[in-house]
mmCIF file of N, CA and C in Angstrom:
data_model
loop_
_atom_site.group_PDB
_atom_site.id
_atom_site.type_symbol
_atom_site.label_atom_id
_atom_site.label_comp_id
_atom_site.label_asym_id
_atom_site.label_seq_id
_atom_site.Cartn_x
_atom_site.Cartn_y
_atom_site.Cartn_z
ATOM 1 N N GLU A 1 -94.239 -12.381 -33.449
ATOM 2 C CA GLU A 1 -94.140 -13.822 -33.243
ATOM 3 C C GLU A 1 -92.848 -14.114 -32.495
ATOM 4 N N LEU A 2 -92.931 -15.040 -31.568
ATOM 5 C CA LEU A 2 -91.766 -15.437 -30.781
ATOM 6 C C LEU A 2 -90.905 -16.422 -31.556
ATOM 7 N N ASP A 3 -89.622 -16.486 -31.170
ATOM 8 C CA ASP A 3 -88.783 -17.496 -31.809
ATOM 9 C C ASP A 3 -89.121 -18.875 -31.239
ATOM 10 N N LEU A 4 -88.531 -19.892 -31.803
ATOM 11 C CA LEU A 4 -88.900 -21.273 -31.476
ATOM 12 C C LEU A 4 -88.649 -21.606 -30.002
ATOM 13 N N ALA A 5 -87.532 -21.161 -29.454
ATOM 14 C CA ALA A 5 -87.215 -21.472 -28.054
ATOM 15 C C ALA A 5 -88.244 -20.859 -27.107
ATOM 16 N N GLN A 6 -88.609 -19.609 -27.341
ATOM 17 C CA GLN A 6 -89.601 -18.950 -26.492
ATOM 18 C C GLN A 6 -90.974 -19.603 -26.642
ATOM 19 N N THR A 7 -91.320 -19.948 -27.861
ATOM 20 C CA THR A 7 -92.602 -20.611 -28.114
ATOM 21 C C THR A 7 -92.670 -21.937 -27.373
ATOM 22 N N ASN A 8 -91.618 -22.724 -27.470
ATOM 23 C CA ASN A 8 -91.611 -24.031 -26.810
ATOM 24 C C ASN A 8 -91.619 -23.898 -25.289
ATOM 25 N N TYR A 9 -90.971 -22.873 -24.763
ATOM 26 C CA TYR A 9 -91.014 -22.643 -23.313
ATOM 27 C C TYR A 9 -92.454 -22.399 -22.866
ATOM 28 N N LEU A 10 -93.149 -21.511 -23.561
ATOM 29 C CA LEU A 10 -94.537 -21.211 -23.201
ATOM 30 C C LEU A 10 -95.450 -22.414 -23.415
ATOM 31 N N ARG A 11 -95.217 -23.159 -24.488
ATOM 32 C CA ARG A 11 -96.017 -24.369 -24.734
ATOM 33 C C ARG A 11 -95.794 -25.388 -23.613
ATOM 34 N N GLY A 12 -94.571 -25.466 -23.102
ATOM 35 C CA GLY A 12 -94.282 -26.372 -21.996
ATOM 36 C C GLY A 12 -95.017 -25.979 -20.723
ATOM 37 N N LEU A 13 -95.198 -24.680 -20.503
ATOM 38 C CA LEU A 13 -95.913 -24.219 -19.314
ATOM 39 C C LEU A 13 -97.368 -24.674 -19.308
ATOM 40 N N VAL A 14 -97.960 -24.798 -20.481
ATOM 41 C CA VAL A 14 -99.371 -25.213 -20.570
ATOM 42 C C VAL A 14 -99.497 -26.662 -21.028
ATOM 43 N N GLU A 15 -98.395 -27.396 -20.923
ATOM 44 C CA GLU A 15 -98.356 -28.832 -21.205
ATOM 45 C C GLU A 15 -98.738 -29.189 -22.640
ATOM 46 N N LEU A 16 -98.292 -28.380 -23.588
ATOM 47 C CA LEU A 16 -98.445 -28.690 -25.008
ATOM 48 C C LEU A 16 -97.120 -29.232 -25.526
ATOM 49 N N PRO A 17 -97.143 -30.076 -26.540
ATOM 50 C CA PRO A 17 -95.883 -30.591 -27.092
ATOM 51 C C PRO A 17 -95.091 -29.476 -27.785
ATOM 52 N N PRO A 18 -93.772 -29.574 -27.776
ATOM 53 C CA PRO A 18 -92.953 -28.536 -28.421
ATOM 54 C C PRO A 18 -93.103 -28.552 -29.938
ATOM 55 N N GLU A 19 -92.931 -27.373 -30.529
ATOM 56 C CA GLU A 19 -92.945 -27.269 -31.985
ATOM 57 C C GLU A 19 -91.552 -27.561 -32.516
ATOM 58 N N THR A 20 -91.483 -28.020 -33.757
ATOM 59 C CA THR A 20 -90.184 -28.367 -34.343
ATOM 60 C C THR A 20 -89.717 -27.360 -35.375
ATOM 61 N N SER A 21 -90.616 -26.492 -35.827
ATOM 62 C CA SER A 21 -90.215 -25.477 -36.802
ATOM 63 C C SER A 21 -90.918 -24.172 -36.484
ATOM 64 N N SER A 22 -90.347 -23.094 -36.970
ATOM 65 C CA SER A 22 -90.883 -21.770 -36.702
ATOM 66 C C SER A 22 -91.138 -21.045 -38.009
ATOM 67 N N LYS A 23 -92.096 -20.148 -38.005
ATOM 68 C CA LYS A 23 -92.401 -19.356 -39.191
ATOM 69 C C LYS A 23 -91.762 -17.972 -39.127
ATOM 70 N N VAL A 24 -90.957 -17.722 -38.107
ATOM 71 C CA VAL A 24 -90.350 -16.406 -37.944
ATOM 72 C C VAL A 24 -89.477 -16.057 -39.136
ATOM 73 N N ALA A 25 -88.641 -16.983 -39.591
ATOM 74 C CA ALA A 25 -87.749 -16.707 -40.717
ATOM 75 C C ALA A 25 -88.547 -16.376 -41.975
ATOM 76 N N VAL A 26 -89.651 -17.052 -42.166
ATOM 77 C CA VAL A 26 -90.497 -16.781 -43.327
ATOM 78 C C VAL A 26 -91.036 -15.363 -43.261
ATOM 79 N N GLU A 27 -91.460 -14.943 -42.083
ATOM 80 C CA GLU A 27 -91.973 -13.583 -41.914
ATOM 81 C C GLU A 27 -90.883 -12.551 -42.194
ATOM 82 N N LYS A 28 -89.675 -12.822 -41.724
ATOM 83 C CA LYS A 28 -88.582 -11.881 -41.950
ATOM 84 C C LYS A 28 -88.275 -11.767 -43.434
ATOM 85 N N ASP A 29 -88.273 -12.898 -44.144
ATOM 86 C CA ASP A 29 -88.030 -12.869 -45.585
ATOM 87 C C ASP A 29 -89.121 -12.082 -46.293
ATOM 88 N N ARG A 30 -90.365 -12.309 -45.904
ATOM 89 C CA ARG A 30 -91.486 -11.614 -46.534
ATOM 90 C C ARG A 30 -91.391 -10.109 -46.277
ATOM 91 N N ARG A 31 -91.014 -9.730 -45.048
ATOM 92 C CA ARG A 31 -90.887 -8.319 -44.704
ATOM 93 C C ARG A 31 -89.776 -7.663 -45.522
ATOM 94 N N ARG A 32 -88.649 -8.401 -45.677
ATOM 95 C CA ARG A 32 -87.532 -7.865 -46.451
ATOM 96 C C ARG A 32 -87.906 -7.718 -47.922
ATOM 97 N N MET A 33 -88.627 -8.702 -48.462
ATOM 98 C CA MET A 33 -89.052 -8.623 -49.863
ATOM 99 C C MET A 33 -89.994 -7.445 -50.067
ATOM 100 N N LYS A 34 -90.905 -7.224 -49.126
ATOM 101 C CA LYS A 34 -91.850 -6.113 -49.235
ATOM 102 C C LYS A 34 -91.108 -4.778 -49.146
ATOM 103 N N ALA A 35 -90.143 -4.684 -48.245
ATOM 104 C CA ALA A 35 -89.362 -3.456 -48.109
ATOM 105 C C ALA A 35 -88.578 -3.171 -49.389
ATOM 106 N N ASN A 36 -88.002 -4.213 -49.991
ATOM 107 C CA ASN A 36 -87.274 -4.028 -51.246
ATOM 108 C C ASN A 36 -88.208 -3.595 -52.362
ATOM 109 N N GLN A 37 -89.422 -4.139 -52.379
ATOM 110 C CA GLN A 37 -90.406 -3.745 -53.390
ATOM 111 C C GLN A 37 -90.741 -2.262 -53.241
ATOM 112 N N ILE A 38 -90.902 -1.802 -52.008
ATOM 113 C CA ILE A 38 -91.203 -0.389 -51.766
ATOM 114 C C ILE A 38 -90.027 0.478 -52.194
ATOM 115 N N ARG A 39 -88.803 0.047 -51.868
ATOM 116 C CA ARG A 39 -87.621 0.819 -52.273
ATOM 117 C C ARG A 39 -87.540 0.959 -53.790
ATOM 118 N N ARG A 40 -87.797 -0.149 -54.507
ATOM 119 C CA ARG A 40 -87.765 -0.093 -55.973
ATOM 120 C C ARG A 40 -88.829 0.855 -56.509
ATOM 121 N N ALA A 41 -90.011 0.823 -55.914
ATOM 122 C CA ALA A 41 -91.094 1.699 -56.367
ATOM 123 C C ALA A 41 -90.737 3.162 -56.127
ATOM 124 N N VAL A 42 -90.154 3.463 -54.979
ATOM 125 C CA VAL A 42 -89.760 4.840 -54.677
ATOM 126 C C VAL A 42 -88.668 5.291 -55.631
ATOM 127 N N LYS A 43 -87.696 4.427 -55.899
ATOM 128 C CA LYS A 43 -86.608 4.764 -56.817
ATOM 129 C C LYS A 43 -87.148 5.025 -58.216
ATOM 130 N N ARG A 44 -88.047 4.144 -58.671
ATOM 131 C CA ARG A 44 -88.656 4.298 -59.992
ATOM 132 C C ARG A 44 -89.456 5.603 -60.068
ATOM 133 N N HIS A 45 -90.215 5.878 -59.023
ATOM 134 C CA HIS A 45 -91.011 7.105 -58.994
ATOM 135 C C HIS A 45 -90.105 8.334 -59.002
ATOM 136 N N SER A 46 -89.004 8.268 -58.246
ATOM 137 C CA SER A 46 -88.070 9.392 -58.204
ATOM 138 C C SER A 46 -87.460 9.648 -59.573
ATOM 139 N N GLN A 47 -87.167 8.583 -60.314
ATOM 140 C CA GLN A 47 -86.590 8.745 -61.645
ATOM 141 C C GLN A 47 -87.605 9.346 -62.609
ATOM 142 N N ILE A 48 -88.852 8.896 -62.519
ATOM 143 C CA ILE A 48 -89.888 9.386 -63.426
ATOM 144 C C ILE A 48 -90.275 10.816 -63.080
ATOM 145 N N ALA A 49 -90.479 11.094 -61.799
ATOM 146 C CA ALA A 49 -90.957 12.405 -61.373
ATOM 147 C C ALA A 49 -89.810 13.379 -61.126
ATOM 148 N N GLY A 50 -88.578 12.932 -61.259
ATOM 149 C CA GLY A 50 -87.425 13.771 -60.957
ATOM 150 C C GLY A 50 -87.351 15.040 -61.775
ATOM 151 N N GLY A 51 -87.752 14.999 -63.032
ATOM 152 C CA GLY A 51 -87.679 16.177 -63.881
ATOM 153 C C GLY A 51 -88.743 17.212 -63.583
ATOM 154 N N ARG A 52 -89.825 16.792 -62.968
ATOM 155 C CA ARG A 52 -90.935 17.704 -62.714
ATOM 156 C C ARG A 52 -90.789 18.463 -61.412
ATOM 157 N N ARG A 53 -89.980 17.957 -60.516
ATOM 158 C CA ARG A 53 -89.942 18.518 -59.181
ATOM 159 C C ARG A 53 -88.503 18.617 -58.707
ATOM 160 N N SER A 54 -88.186 19.656 -57.983
ATOM 161 C CA SER A 54 -86.829 19.769 -57.464
ATOM 162 C C SER A 54 -86.871 20.158 -55.996
ATOM 163 N N GLY A 55 -85.930 19.668 -55.232
ATOM 164 C CA GLY A 55 -85.799 20.091 -53.851
ATOM 165 C C GLY A 55 -86.509 19.251 -52.818
ATOM 166 N N GLY A 56 -87.291 18.310 -53.196
ATOM 167 C CA GLY A 56 -87.961 17.467 -52.206
ATOM 168 C C GLY A 56 -89.108 18.194 -51.534
ATOM 169 N N ARG A 57 -89.148 18.132 -50.217
ATOM 170 C CA ARG A 57 -90.252 18.747 -49.479
ATOM 171 C C ARG A 57 -90.138 20.259 -49.473
ATOM 172 N N ASN A 58 -91.278 20.894 -49.390
ATOM 173 C CA ASN A 58 -91.329 22.347 -49.378
ATOM 174 C C ASN A 58 -92.046 22.772 -48.112
ATOM 175 N N ASN A 59 -91.296 23.214 -47.108
ATOM 176 C CA ASN A 59 -91.883 23.606 -45.825
ATOM 177 C C ASN A 59 -91.985 25.121 -45.760
ATOM 178 N N ASN A 60 -93.168 25.622 -45.934
ATOM 179 C CA ASN A 60 -93.407 27.062 -45.840
ATOM 180 C C ASN A 60 -94.114 27.348 -44.532
ATOM 181 N N GLY A 61 -93.346 27.678 -43.521
ATOM 182 C CA GLY A 61 -94.049 27.949 -42.288
ATOM 183 C C GLY A 61 -93.171 27.917 -41.163
#
C-alpha cells in the first residue's frame, strides 16, 4: 500500500478527490503485532523443547 501522499498524487491523475487518512500505519502495527506473536511462540517453544534437543539444526551432508 502506498503512503497518503503517493495515493493522493495518483488519485489526482485520474481526477478523484484526495484521501484524508491512510491505513498504512494500521498495517504496520498489525504486522509488528503478528511478528511479536511469532517471536513469543518461538521463544515458548524453545523453552519447552529445549531439554529434548541440543544444537539446533543438524546438517549431515
